[in-house]
mmCIF file of C-alpha atoms in Angstrom:
data_model
loop_
_atom_site.group_PDB
_atom_site.id
_atom_site.type_symbol
_atom_site.label_atom_id
_atom_site.label_comp_id
_atom_site.label_asym_id
_atom_site.label_seq_id
_atom_site.Cartn_x
_atom_site.Cartn_y
_atom_site.Cartn_z
ATOM 1 C CA MET K 1 0.000 0.000 0.000
ATOM 2 C CA ARG K 2 3.040 2.240 0.248
ATOM 3 C CA LEU K 3 2.916 2.442 -3.541
ATOM 4 C CA LEU K 4 -0.525 4.052 -3.370
ATOM 5 C CA ASP K 5 0.553 6.345 -0.536
ATOM 6 C CA TYR K 6 3.433 7.541 -2.639
ATOM 7 C CA PHE K 7 1.168 8.804 -5.378
ATOM 8 C CA LEU K 8 -1.688 10.028 -3.228
ATOM 9 C CA ARG K 9 0.042 11.872 -0.462
ATOM 10 C CA ALA K 10 0.153 15.648 -0.314
ATOM 11 C CA PRO K 11 3.473 17.340 -0.962
ATOM 12 C CA ARG K 12 5.531 16.765 2.164
ATOM 13 C CA ARG K 13 6.411 19.731 4.296
ATOM 14 C CA ASN K 14 9.766 19.358 5.930
ATOM 15 C CA SER K 15 8.982 20.093 9.579
ATOM 16 C CA ALA K 16 12.539 19.413 10.740
ATOM 17 C CA ALA K 17 13.781 22.341 8.638
ATOM 18 C CA VAL K 18 11.143 24.567 10.211
ATOM 19 C CA ALA K 19 12.184 23.374 13.672
ATOM 20 C CA LYS K 20 15.829 24.065 12.960
ATOM 21 C CA GLU K 21 15.174 27.569 11.713
ATOM 22 C CA ARG K 22 12.957 28.429 14.698
ATOM 23 C CA LEU K 23 15.505 27.021 17.128
ATOM 24 C CA GLN K 24 18.374 28.948 15.580
ATOM 25 C CA ILE K 25 16.464 32.198 15.991
ATOM 26 C CA ILE K 26 15.280 31.640 19.564
ATOM 27 C CA VAL K 27 18.594 30.220 20.751
ATOM 28 C CA ALA K 28 20.555 33.148 19.288
ATOM 29 C CA HIS K 29 18.124 35.562 20.914
ATOM 30 C CA GLU K 30 18.327 33.877 24.319
ATOM 31 C CA ARG K 31 22.103 33.642 24.202
ATOM 32 C CA SER K 32 22.425 37.349 23.481
ATOM 33 C CA ARG K 33 20.100 38.169 26.352
ATOM 34 C CA ALA K 34 21.919 35.871 28.748
ATOM 35 C CA SER K 35 25.303 37.342 27.896
ATOM 36 C CA ALA K 36 24.186 40.984 27.872
ATOM 37 C CA PRO K 37 25.821 43.185 30.500
ATOM 38 C CA HIS K 38 23.684 43.682 33.599
ATOM 39 C CA TYR K 39 23.798 47.488 33.344
ATOM 40 C CA LEU K 40 21.941 47.505 30.017
ATOM 41 C CA PRO K 41 18.467 48.307 31.424
ATOM 42 C CA LEU K 42 19.896 51.197 33.487
ATOM 43 C CA LEU K 43 21.793 52.531 30.499
ATOM 44 C CA GLN K 44 18.591 52.399 28.491
ATOM 45 C CA LYS K 45 16.716 54.299 31.183
ATOM 46 C CA ASP K 46 19.377 57.001 31.428
ATOM 47 C CA LEU K 47 19.555 57.391 27.664
ATOM 48 C CA LEU K 48 15.810 57.735 27.518
ATOM 49 C CA GLU K 49 15.963 60.549 30.062
ATOM 50 C CA VAL K 50 18.694 62.376 28.163
ATOM 51 C CA VAL K 51 16.880 62.128 24.824
ATOM 52 C CA ARG K 52 13.652 63.265 26.480
ATOM 53 C CA ARG K 53 15.316 66.508 27.513
ATOM 54 C CA TYR K 54 15.236 67.419 23.819
ATOM 55 C CA VAL K 55 12.651 65.247 22.106
ATOM 56 C CA PRO K 56 9.542 63.653 23.564
ATOM 57 C CA ILE K 57 9.734 59.940 22.822
ATOM 58 C CA ALA K 58 8.006 56.862 24.141
ATOM 59 C CA ASP K 59 9.658 54.261 26.346
ATOM 60 C CA ASP K 60 10.002 51.771 23.535
ATOM 61 C CA GLN K 61 11.691 54.204 21.174
ATOM 62 C CA VAL K 62 15.133 53.674 22.635
ATOM 63 C CA THR K 63 16.553 50.174 22.343
ATOM 64 C CA VAL K 64 19.981 49.149 23.539
ATOM 65 C CA THR K 65 21.506 45.857 22.479
ATOM 66 C CA VAL K 66 24.941 44.326 22.638
ATOM 67 C CA GLU K 67 25.994 42.124 19.766
ATOM 68 C CA ARG K 68 29.028 39.957 19.811
ATOM 69 C CA THR K 69 30.902 39.375 16.590
ATOM 70 C CA GLY K 70 34.022 37.325 17.085
ATOM 71 C CA ASP K 71 36.190 39.059 19.676
ATOM 72 C CA CYS K 72 34.337 42.328 19.421
ATOM 73 C CA GLU K 73 31.288 43.535 21.286
ATOM 74 C CA VAL K 74 29.177 46.126 19.537
ATOM 75 C CA LEU K 75 26.836 48.283 21.584
ATOM 76 C CA GLU K 76 23.954 49.284 19.376
ATOM 77 C CA LEU K 77 21.669 52.169 20.281
ATOM 78 C CA ASN K 78 18.530 52.555 18.302
ATOM 79 C CA ILE K 79 16.690 55.813 18.928
ATOM 80 C CA ALA K 80 13.542 56.388 16.964
ATOM 81 C CA LEU K 81 12.728 60.094 16.710
ATOM 82 C CA PRO K 82 9.347 61.516 15.781
ATOM 83 C CA ASP K 83 9.101 63.197 12.374
ATOM 84 C CA LYS K 84 7.785 66.581 13.433
ATOM 85 C CA PRO K 85 9.922 69.055 15.313
ATOM 86 C CA THR K 86 8.829 69.208 18.898
ATOM 87 C CA ARG K 87 7.313 71.954 20.944
ATOM 88 C CA VAL K 88 9.955 71.502 23.580
ATOM 89 C CA GLU K 89 12.627 74.182 23.138
ATOM 90 C CA PRO K 90 15.639 72.224 21.990
ATOM 91 C CA ARG K 91 19.133 73.562 22.388
ATOM 92 C CA PRO K 92 20.347 75.406 19.294
ATOM 93 C CA PRO K 93 22.881 72.989 17.789
ATOM 94 C CA LEU K 94 20.471 70.112 18.020
ATOM 95 C CA ALA K 95 17.500 72.073 16.723
ATOM 96 C CA ALA K 96 19.068 72.363 13.288
ATOM 97 C CA VAL K 97 18.989 68.652 12.609
ATOM 98 C CA PRO K 98 16.447 67.106 14.916
ATOM 99 C CA ALA K 99 16.043 63.846 13.062
ATOM 100 C CA ALA K 100 19.728 63.304 12.580
ATOM 101 C CA VAL K 101 20.810 63.881 16.156
ATOM 102 C CA ALA K 102 21.860 60.332 16.453
ATOM 103 C CA GLU K 103 24.119 60.519 13.461
ATOM 104 C CA THR K 104 25.959 63.580 14.706
ATOM 105 C CA VAL K 105 26.915 61.936 17.961
ATOM 106 C CA PRO K 106 30.443 60.636 17.588
ATOM 107 C CA PRO K 107 30.928 57.007 18.511
ATOM 108 C CA GLU K 108 31.912 56.931 22.128
ATOM 109 C CA ARG K 109 32.729 54.251 24.551
ATOM 110 C CA ALA K 110 29.882 53.604 26.860
ATOM 111 C CA PRO K 111 30.728 54.071 30.527
ATOM 112 C CA GLY K 112 31.290 50.747 32.180
ATOM 113 C CA LEU K 113 32.344 49.055 28.971
ATOM 114 C CA GLU K 114 35.739 50.627 29.626
ATOM 115 C CA ALA K 115 36.339 47.983 32.224
ATOM 116 C CA ALA K 116 35.219 45.120 30.006
ATOM 117 C CA PRO K 117 38.089 42.915 28.883
ATOM 118 C CA ARG K 118 36.910 42.798 25.299
ATOM 119 C CA ALA K 119 37.039 45.674 22.869
ATOM 120 C CA ALA K 120 33.732 47.486 22.787
ATOM 121 C CA ASP K 121 32.454 49.818 20.126
ATOM 122 C CA ALA K 122 29.482 51.998 20.549
ATOM 123 C CA SER K 123 27.821 52.581 17.247
ATOM 124 C CA VAL K 124 24.795 54.748 17.054
ATOM 125 C CA ARG K 125 22.428 54.149 14.216
ATOM 126 C CA PRO K 126 19.845 56.671 13.128
ATOM 127 C CA GLY K 127 16.455 55.731 14.399
ATOM 128 C CA ARG K 128 13.633 54.409 12.347
ATOM 129 C CA ARG K 129 11.386 57.300 11.599
ATOM 130 C CA ARG K 130 8.019 56.821 13.091
ATOM 131 C CA ARG K 131 5.051 59.000 12.611
ATOM 132 C CA SER K 132 4.223 60.379 16.029
ATOM 133 C CA HIS K 133 0.738 59.882 17.334
ATOM 134 C CA ARG K 134 0.539 63.149 19.179
ATOM 135 C CA ARG K 135 -2.484 65.327 18.587
ATOM 136 C CA MET Q 1 42.782 12.146 39.444
ATOM 137 C CA ALA Q 2 39.049 11.580 39.699
ATOM 138 C CA VAL Q 3 36.720 13.114 37.138
ATOM 139 C CA VAL Q 4 33.252 14.409 38.046
ATOM 140 C CA VAL Q 5 30.802 14.038 35.151
ATOM 141 C CA VAL Q 6 27.330 15.579 35.347
ATOM 142 C CA VAL Q 7 24.547 14.115 33.214
ATOM 143 C CA THR Q 8 22.180 16.989 32.565
ATOM 144 C CA SER Q 9 19.590 18.247 30.080
ATOM 145 C CA GLY Q 10 17.267 20.894 31.475
ATOM 146 C CA LYS Q 11 14.191 19.155 30.132
ATOM 147 C CA GLY Q 12 12.746 16.115 31.873
ATOM 148 C CA GLY Q 13 12.124 12.740 30.311
ATOM 149 C CA VAL Q 14 14.914 12.887 27.741
ATOM 150 C CA GLY Q 15 16.911 10.033 29.293
ATOM 151 C CA LYS Q 16 19.233 11.484 31.950
ATOM 152 C CA THR Q 17 18.779 8.606 34.388
ATOM 153 C CA THR Q 18 18.930 5.961 31.627
ATOM 154 C CA THR Q 19 22.116 7.626 30.390
ATOM 155 C CA SER Q 20 23.628 7.920 33.887
ATOM 156 C CA ALA Q 21 23.001 4.220 34.555
ATOM 157 C CA ALA Q 22 24.216 3.055 31.138
ATOM 158 C CA PHE Q 23 27.233 5.379 31.092
ATOM 159 C CA GLY Q 24 28.271 4.586 34.666
ATOM 160 C CA ALA Q 25 27.940 0.847 34.074
ATOM 161 C CA GLY Q 26 29.868 1.231 30.797
ATOM 162 C CA LEU Q 27 32.771 3.007 32.537
ATOM 163 C CA ALA Q 28 32.851 0.243 35.154
ATOM 164 C CA LEU Q 29 32.745 -2.421 32.415
ATOM 165 C CA ARG Q 30 35.856 -0.805 30.983
ATOM 166 C CA GLY Q 31 37.548 -1.291 34.340
ATOM 167 C CA HIS Q 32 37.163 2.189 35.827
ATOM 168 C CA LYS Q 33 35.992 2.469 39.401
ATOM 169 C CA THR Q 34 32.778 4.468 39.090
ATOM 170 C CA VAL Q 35 30.076 5.802 41.386
ATOM 171 C CA VAL Q 36 26.753 7.161 40.123
ATOM 172 C CA ILE Q 37 25.052 9.722 42.390
ATOM 173 C CA ASP Q 38 21.340 10.491 42.185
ATOM 174 C CA PHE Q 39 20.683 14.197 42.852
ATOM 175 C CA ASP Q 40 16.928 14.037 42.350
ATOM 176 C CA VAL Q 41 15.895 14.496 45.984
ATOM 177 C CA GLY Q 42 12.271 13.473 46.501
ATOM 178 C CA LEU Q 43 11.987 11.799 43.089
ATOM 179 C CA ARG Q 44 14.822 9.300 43.121
ATOM 180 C CA ASN Q 45 14.768 6.737 40.337
ATOM 181 C CA LEU Q 46 18.348 5.806 39.629
ATOM 182 C CA ASP Q 47 18.092 2.991 42.207
ATOM 183 C CA LEU Q 48 15.116 1.542 40.327
ATOM 184 C CA VAL Q 49 16.721 1.840 36.886
ATOM 185 C CA MET Q 50 19.898 0.201 38.212
ATOM 186 C CA GLY Q 51 18.000 -2.502 40.066
ATOM 187 C CA CYS Q 52 19.107 -1.800 43.637
ATOM 188 C CA GLU Q 53 15.969 -0.145 45.036
ATOM 189 C CA ARG Q 54 15.538 -2.750 47.765
ATOM 190 C CA ARG Q 55 19.060 -2.310 49.033
ATOM 191 C CA VAL Q 56 18.777 1.405 49.839
ATOM 192 C CA VAL Q 57 19.216 2.038 53.562
ATOM 193 C CA TYR Q 58 21.106 5.311 53.822
ATOM 194 C CA ASP Q 59 21.113 8.024 51.177
ATOM 195 C CA LEU Q 60 22.977 11.150 50.080
ATOM 196 C CA LEU Q 61 21.220 13.406 52.592
ATOM 197 C CA ASN Q 62 21.784 11.007 55.496
ATOM 198 C CA VAL Q 63 25.490 11.249 54.751
ATOM 199 C CA ILE Q 64 25.391 15.057 54.445
ATOM 200 C CA HIS Q 65 23.647 15.313 57.815
ATOM 201 C CA GLY Q 66 25.881 12.785 59.514
ATOM 202 C CA GLU Q 67 23.136 10.218 60.079
ATOM 203 C CA GLY Q 68 25.061 7.538 58.270
ATOM 204 C CA SER Q 69 28.533 7.091 56.836
ATOM 205 C CA LEU Q 70 29.430 7.257 53.178
ATOM 206 C CA ASN Q 71 30.316 3.575 53.276
ATOM 207 C CA GLN Q 72 26.879 2.712 54.602
ATOM 208 C CA ALA Q 73 25.173 4.696 51.866
ATOM 209 C CA LEU Q 74 27.220 3.440 48.913
ATOM 210 C CA ILE Q 75 25.559 0.451 47.229
ATOM 211 C CA LYS Q 76 27.855 -1.903 45.366
ATOM 212 C CA ASP Q 77 26.436 -3.231 42.121
ATOM 213 C CA LYS Q 78 25.991 -6.999 42.168
ATOM 214 C CA ARG Q 79 26.893 -7.475 38.491
ATOM 215 C CA ILE Q 80 29.975 -5.297 38.036
ATOM 216 C CA ASP Q 81 32.771 -5.016 40.569
ATOM 217 C CA ASP Q 82 33.751 -1.420 39.939
ATOM 218 C CA LEU Q 83 30.258 0.089 40.014
ATOM 219 C CA PHE Q 84 28.656 1.840 42.994
ATOM 220 C CA ILE Q 85 25.451 3.826 43.485
ATOM 221 C CA LEU Q 86 24.755 6.660 45.912
ATOM 222 C CA PRO Q 87 20.963 7.090 46.069
ATOM 223 C CA ALA Q 88 19.047 10.316 46.651
ATOM 224 C CA SER Q 89 16.705 10.798 49.566
ATOM 225 C CA GLN Q 90 13.081 10.053 48.821
ATOM 226 C CA THR Q 91 11.554 11.707 51.861
ATOM 227 C CA ARG Q 92 13.614 14.775 52.667
ATOM 228 C CA ASP Q 93 12.980 18.305 51.571
ATOM 229 C CA LYS Q 94 15.128 19.506 48.687
ATOM 230 C CA SER Q 95 16.485 22.384 50.760
ATOM 231 C CA ALA Q 96 18.365 19.825 52.857
ATOM 232 C CA LEU Q 97 20.778 19.445 49.929
ATOM 233 C CA THR Q 98 23.604 21.905 50.570
ATOM 234 C CA LEU Q 99 26.538 22.884 48.412
ATOM 235 C CA GLU Q 100 28.961 22.486 51.316
ATOM 236 C CA GLY Q 101 27.626 19.029 52.183
ATOM 237 C CA VAL Q 102 27.854 17.830 48.576
ATOM 238 C CA GLU Q 103 31.351 19.269 48.240
ATOM 239 C CA LYS Q 104 32.512 17.257 51.250
ATOM 240 C CA ILE Q 105 31.055 14.033 49.840
ATOM 241 C CA ILE Q 106 32.495 14.586 46.380
ATOM 242 C CA ASP Q 107 35.919 15.301 47.892
ATOM 243 C CA GLN Q 108 35.760 11.987 49.758
ATOM 244 C CA LEU Q 109 34.547 10.123 46.651
ATOM 245 C CA ARG Q 110 37.403 11.611 44.618
ATOM 246 C CA GLN Q 111 39.836 9.694 46.844
ATOM 247 C CA ARG Q 112 38.177 6.363 46.054
ATOM 248 C CA PHE Q 113 36.783 6.541 42.519
ATOM 249 C CA GLU Q 114 38.026 7.351 39.044
ATOM 250 C CA TYR Q 115 34.670 8.607 37.768
ATOM 251 C CA ILE Q 116 31.877 10.269 39.724
ATOM 252 C CA VAL Q 117 28.740 10.441 37.582
ATOM 253 C CA CYS Q 118 26.133 12.936 38.838
ATOM 254 C CA ASP Q 119 22.587 12.245 37.638
ATOM 255 C CA SER Q 120 20.964 15.689 37.613
ATOM 256 C CA PRO Q 121 17.257 16.302 38.186
ATOM 257 C CA ALA Q 122 15.321 18.091 35.426
ATOM 258 C CA GLY Q 123 14.872 21.831 35.519
ATOM 259 C CA ILE Q 124 17.220 24.600 36.601
ATOM 260 C CA GLU Q 125 16.375 24.611 40.294
ATOM 261 C CA ARG Q 126 18.626 23.973 43.260
ATOM 262 C CA GLY Q 127 19.104 20.216 42.734
ATOM 263 C CA ALA Q 128 20.179 20.661 39.122
ATOM 264 C CA MET Q 129 22.522 23.529 39.972
ATOM 265 C CA ILE Q 130 24.168 21.552 42.786
ATOM 266 C CA ALA Q 131 24.491 18.462 40.561
ATOM 267 C CA MET Q 132 26.460 20.451 37.968
ATOM 268 C CA HIS Q 133 28.408 22.629 40.408
ATOM 269 C CA PHE Q 134 31.468 20.438 40.904
ATOM 270 C CA ALA Q 135 31.542 18.967 37.385
ATOM 271 C CA ASP Q 136 34.712 18.633 35.345
ATOM 272 C CA GLU Q 137 32.856 17.286 32.325
ATOM 273 C CA ALA Q 138 29.196 17.214 31.298
ATOM 274 C CA LEU Q 139 27.036 14.943 29.185
ATOM 275 C CA VAL Q 140 24.267 17.129 27.777
ATOM 276 C CA VAL Q 141 21.442 14.718 26.957
ATOM 277 C CA THR Q 142 19.183 16.025 24.202
ATOM 278 C CA ASN Q 143 16.275 14.649 22.195
ATOM 279 C CA PRO Q 144 16.020 15.773 18.558
ATOM 280 C CA GLU Q 145 13.022 17.913 19.398
ATOM 281 C CA VAL Q 146 12.595 21.684 19.826
ATOM 282 C CA SER Q 147 11.910 21.985 23.557
ATOM 283 C CA SER Q 148 14.740 19.658 24.509
ATOM 284 C CA VAL Q 149 17.251 21.471 22.281
ATOM 285 C CA ARG Q 150 16.269 24.865 23.646
ATOM 286 C CA ASP Q 151 16.534 23.683 27.265
ATOM 287 C CA SER Q 152 19.903 22.078 26.553
ATOM 288 C CA ASP Q 153 21.133 25.401 25.248
ATOM 289 C CA ARG Q 154 20.195 27.074 28.526
ATOM 290 C CA ILE Q 155 21.948 24.353 30.493
ATOM 291 C CA ILE Q 156 25.069 24.783 28.346
ATOM 292 C CA GLY Q 157 24.990 28.492 29.255
ATOM 293 C CA MET Q 158 24.803 27.599 32.938
ATOM 294 C CA LEU Q 159 27.649 25.097 32.716
ATOM 295 C CA ALA Q 160 29.738 27.981 31.409
ATOM 296 C CA SER Q 161 28.705 30.464 34.088
ATOM 297 C CA LYS Q 162 27.342 28.836 37.239
ATOM 298 C CA THR Q 163 29.731 25.986 38.012
ATOM 299 C CA ARG Q 164 32.687 25.993 40.376
ATOM 300 C CA ARG Q 165 35.054 25.947 37.424
ATOM 301 C CA ALA Q 166 33.388 29.100 36.116
ATOM 302 C CA GLU Q 167 33.451 30.774 39.532
ATOM 303 C CA ARG Q 168 37.126 30.017 40.017
ATOM 304 C CA GLU Q 169 37.901 30.947 36.404
ATOM 305 C CA GLU Q 170 39.483 27.536 35.820
ATOM 306 C CA ASP Q 171 39.297 25.648 32.529
ATOM 307 C CA PRO Q 172 35.617 25.444 31.584
ATOM 308 C CA VAL Q 173 33.530 22.311 32.106
ATOM 309 C CA LYS Q 174 34.138 20.023 29.116
ATOM 310 C CA GLU Q 175 30.781 19.489 27.436
ATOM 311 C CA HIS Q 176 29.674 16.499 25.375
ATOM 312 C CA LEU Q 177 26.479 16.206 23.363
ATOM 313 C CA VAL Q 178 24.534 12.943 23.616
ATOM 314 C CA ILE Q 179 21.443 12.720 21.404
ATOM 315 C CA THR Q 180 18.969 10.122 22.633
ATOM 316 C CA ARG Q 181 15.743 8.660 21.214
ATOM 317 C CA TYR Q 182 17.105 9.134 17.707
ATOM 318 C CA GLU Q 183 15.078 7.791 14.788
ATOM 319 C CA PRO Q 184 16.981 7.926 11.482
ATOM 320 C CA GLU Q 185 13.852 6.952 9.506
ATOM 321 C CA ARG Q 186 12.039 10.034 10.752
ATOM 322 C CA VAL Q 187 15.100 12.172 10.041
ATOM 323 C CA ASP Q 188 15.068 10.840 6.475
ATOM 324 C CA SER Q 189 11.411 11.682 6.057
ATOM 325 C CA GLY Q 190 12.169 15.257 7.104
ATOM 326 C CA ASN Q 191 10.229 15.250 10.347
ATOM 327 C CA MET Q 192 12.970 14.902 12.921
ATOM 328 C CA LEU Q 193 15.961 17.167 13.516
ATOM 329 C CA SER Q 194 19.117 15.382 12.401
ATOM 330 C CA ALA Q 195 22.094 14.869 14.688
ATOM 331 C CA ALA Q 196 23.952 17.378 12.500
ATOM 332 C CA ASP Q 197 21.194 19.961 12.996
ATOM 333 C CA VAL Q 198 21.298 19.583 16.772
ATOM 334 C CA GLN Q 199 25.099 19.800 16.793
ATOM 335 C CA GLU Q 200 24.984 22.920 14.663
ATOM 336 C CA ILE Q 201 22.519 24.637 16.997
ATOM 337 C CA LEU Q 202 24.136 23.660 20.294
ATOM 338 C CA ALA Q 203 27.727 23.894 19.046
ATOM 339 C CA ILE Q 204 29.362 21.563 21.589
ATOM 340 C CA PRO Q 205 31.438 18.433 20.816
ATOM 341 C CA PHE Q 206 29.298 15.481 19.756
ATOM 342 C CA LEU Q 207 29.711 12.155 21.562
ATOM 343 C CA GLY Q 208 27.080 10.098 19.759
ATOM 344 C CA VAL Q 209 23.442 9.160 19.243
ATOM 345 C CA VAL Q 210 21.394 6.547 21.042
ATOM 346 C CA PRO Q 211 18.647 5.129 18.827
ATOM 347 C CA GLU Q 212 15.042 4.942 20.004
ATOM 348 C CA SER Q 213 14.891 1.358 21.155
ATOM 349 C CA GLU Q 214 12.525 -0.951 22.943
ATOM 350 C CA SER Q 215 15.465 -2.405 24.840
ATOM 351 C CA VAL Q 216 15.659 0.793 26.925
ATOM 352 C CA LEU Q 217 12.223 0.096 28.397
ATOM 353 C CA ILE Q 218 12.977 -3.605 28.804
ATOM 354 C CA ALA Q 219 16.207 -2.709 30.624
ATOM 355 C CA SER Q 220 14.550 -0.279 33.020
ATOM 356 C CA ASN Q 221 11.671 -2.717 33.595
ATOM 357 C CA SER Q 222 14.239 -5.269 34.683
ATOM 358 C CA GLY Q 223 16.495 -2.876 36.608
ATOM 359 C CA ILE Q 224 19.495 -3.474 34.359
ATOM 360 C CA PRO Q 225 21.624 -0.675 32.889
ATOM 361 C CA VAL Q 226 21.085 -0.988 29.137
ATOM 362 C CA THR Q 227 24.833 -1.353 28.541
ATOM 363 C CA LEU Q 228 24.639 -4.711 30.346
ATOM 364 C CA MET Q 229 21.962 -6.084 28.022
ATOM 365 C CA ASN Q 230 23.322 -8.356 25.354
ATOM 366 C CA GLY Q 231 22.407 -7.479 21.807
ATOM 367 C CA SER Q 232 20.763 -4.167 22.634
ATOM 368 C CA ASP Q 233 21.344 -1.505 19.974
ATOM 369 C CA ALA Q 234 20.974 1.258 22.571
ATOM 370 C CA GLY Q 235 23.441 -0.582 24.801
ATOM 371 C CA GLN Q 236 25.966 -0.735 21.960
ATOM 372 C CA ALA Q 237 25.425 2.946 21.242
ATOM 373 C CA TYR Q 238 26.116 3.762 24.905
ATOM 374 C CA MET Q 239 29.273 1.624 24.895
ATOM 375 C CA ASP Q 240 30.490 3.544 21.831
ATOM 376 C CA ILE Q 241 29.769 6.744 23.749
ATOM 377 C CA VAL Q 242 31.730 5.473 26.762
ATOM 378 C CA ASP Q 243 34.670 4.503 24.542
ATOM 379 C CA ARG Q 244 34.682 7.870 22.755
ATOM 380 C CA PHE Q 245 34.481 9.588 26.128
ATOM 381 C CA LEU Q 246 37.554 7.602 27.180
ATOM 382 C CA GLY Q 247 39.364 8.843 24.090
ATOM 383 C CA GLU Q 248 38.938 5.819 21.812
ATOM 384 C CA ASP Q 249 38.150 6.307 18.156
ATOM 385 C CA ARG Q 250 34.799 4.685 17.337
ATOM 386 C CA PRO Q 251 32.952 5.201 14.056
ATOM 387 C CA HIS Q 252 29.461 6.623 14.539
ATOM 388 C CA ARG Q 253 26.656 4.082 14.228
ATOM 389 C CA PHE Q 254 22.866 4.343 14.248
ATOM 390 C CA LEU Q 255 22.913 7.627 12.322
ATOM 391 C CA GLU Q 256 21.519 6.035 9.164
ATOM 392 C CA ALA Q 257 18.302 4.101 8.712
ATOM 393 C CA PRO Q 258 18.888 0.459 7.733
ATOM 394 C CA LYS Q 259 18.759 0.037 3.981
ATOM 395 C CA ARG Q 260 15.536 -1.480 2.731
ATOM 396 C CA GLY Q 261 14.962 -3.403 -0.445
ATOM 397 C CA LEU Q 262 12.791 -2.203 -3.289
ATOM 398 C CA LEU Q 263 9.934 -4.586 -2.480
ATOM 399 C CA SER Q 264 9.824 -3.646 1.179
ATOM 400 C CA ARG Q 265 9.811 0.027 0.246
ATOM 401 C CA LEU Q 266 6.954 -0.425 -2.203
ATOM 402 C CA PHE Q 267 4.774 -2.582 -0.031
ATOM 403 C CA GLY Q 268 5.786 -1.498 3.462
ATOM 404 C CA TRP Q 269 7.031 -4.892 4.592
#
């Protein structure tokens, strides 16, 4: 009866490949979280406060992650700025390029990473532009 | 110098106790003086799987609390000379298991045995953490299945960060991957993760696969470590694993489904 099965069965979906792909994603994610420095949430909170002095943003608009590539740890800050200029009076040099603030910040070593044995880069990427939902 | 080997997995039911019994018996068969310790306080089963449940008088916690000596608690296997079992307590509270107490016992066992196999409980609670704490090497037992692989990955992270070797910044615990309940036919049909897939995800050295086998149930029913059962495929797989662990070169078996003829493939014989 296998002969009949062979011709009648639906195209086989390879569930092992799906499992492997899902595992690779979740395992990579959990490893990065487990190895992330403990000060990351505090750093995120402080950054949020600093950015809020100039631009009103929501809690989830600053993300801080550490990625490890080989011997190098890369601290990635992702700050999403609203499109419209804000009503808050920004300081003059920042007012000129509100959306590109992130880009003008020179890469700096994050405090605390100084002590880390591995080389650490802080790269700041310009935020995804989100339309703000303010009235 | 004695070697402490923890058998761990994170997830329950993947074959830690079966592996501890088979691996410990295999080491003893190869002439190494071995003790297998059950760390599953309250849910001990190693005694049952190894067939010495009626000979348990004193247990690990009795020794820790000075209610019995180590010699009284150690059970000598009746089949193999070099094999001993140290059972867990069935009645005590888990909190009675202390790091200091276990350290003292392991230090004493190191004087008398070549291999100390620690059968870890499932999970990442106290018992599991204490079972892995003093390990020099680890067998990470994994089924080719998503939840088991994910839990093994967490355990591998803990072996690297929460053990005494990690705390003292010594050489890390040497990890070995053991894939159990492996079914090559289902791998071929695309519905089971292959040994290569699991190795790729977990990225630790691979010791071998143990095929899904009815002899594992027959062995535990009878209280015999599967490595002592003649003609058992799982037993042979475990002996290969023991030999590779001891540094022997053994070709991998049980990775491929047995070849079937054309007729049997067509008609399902």
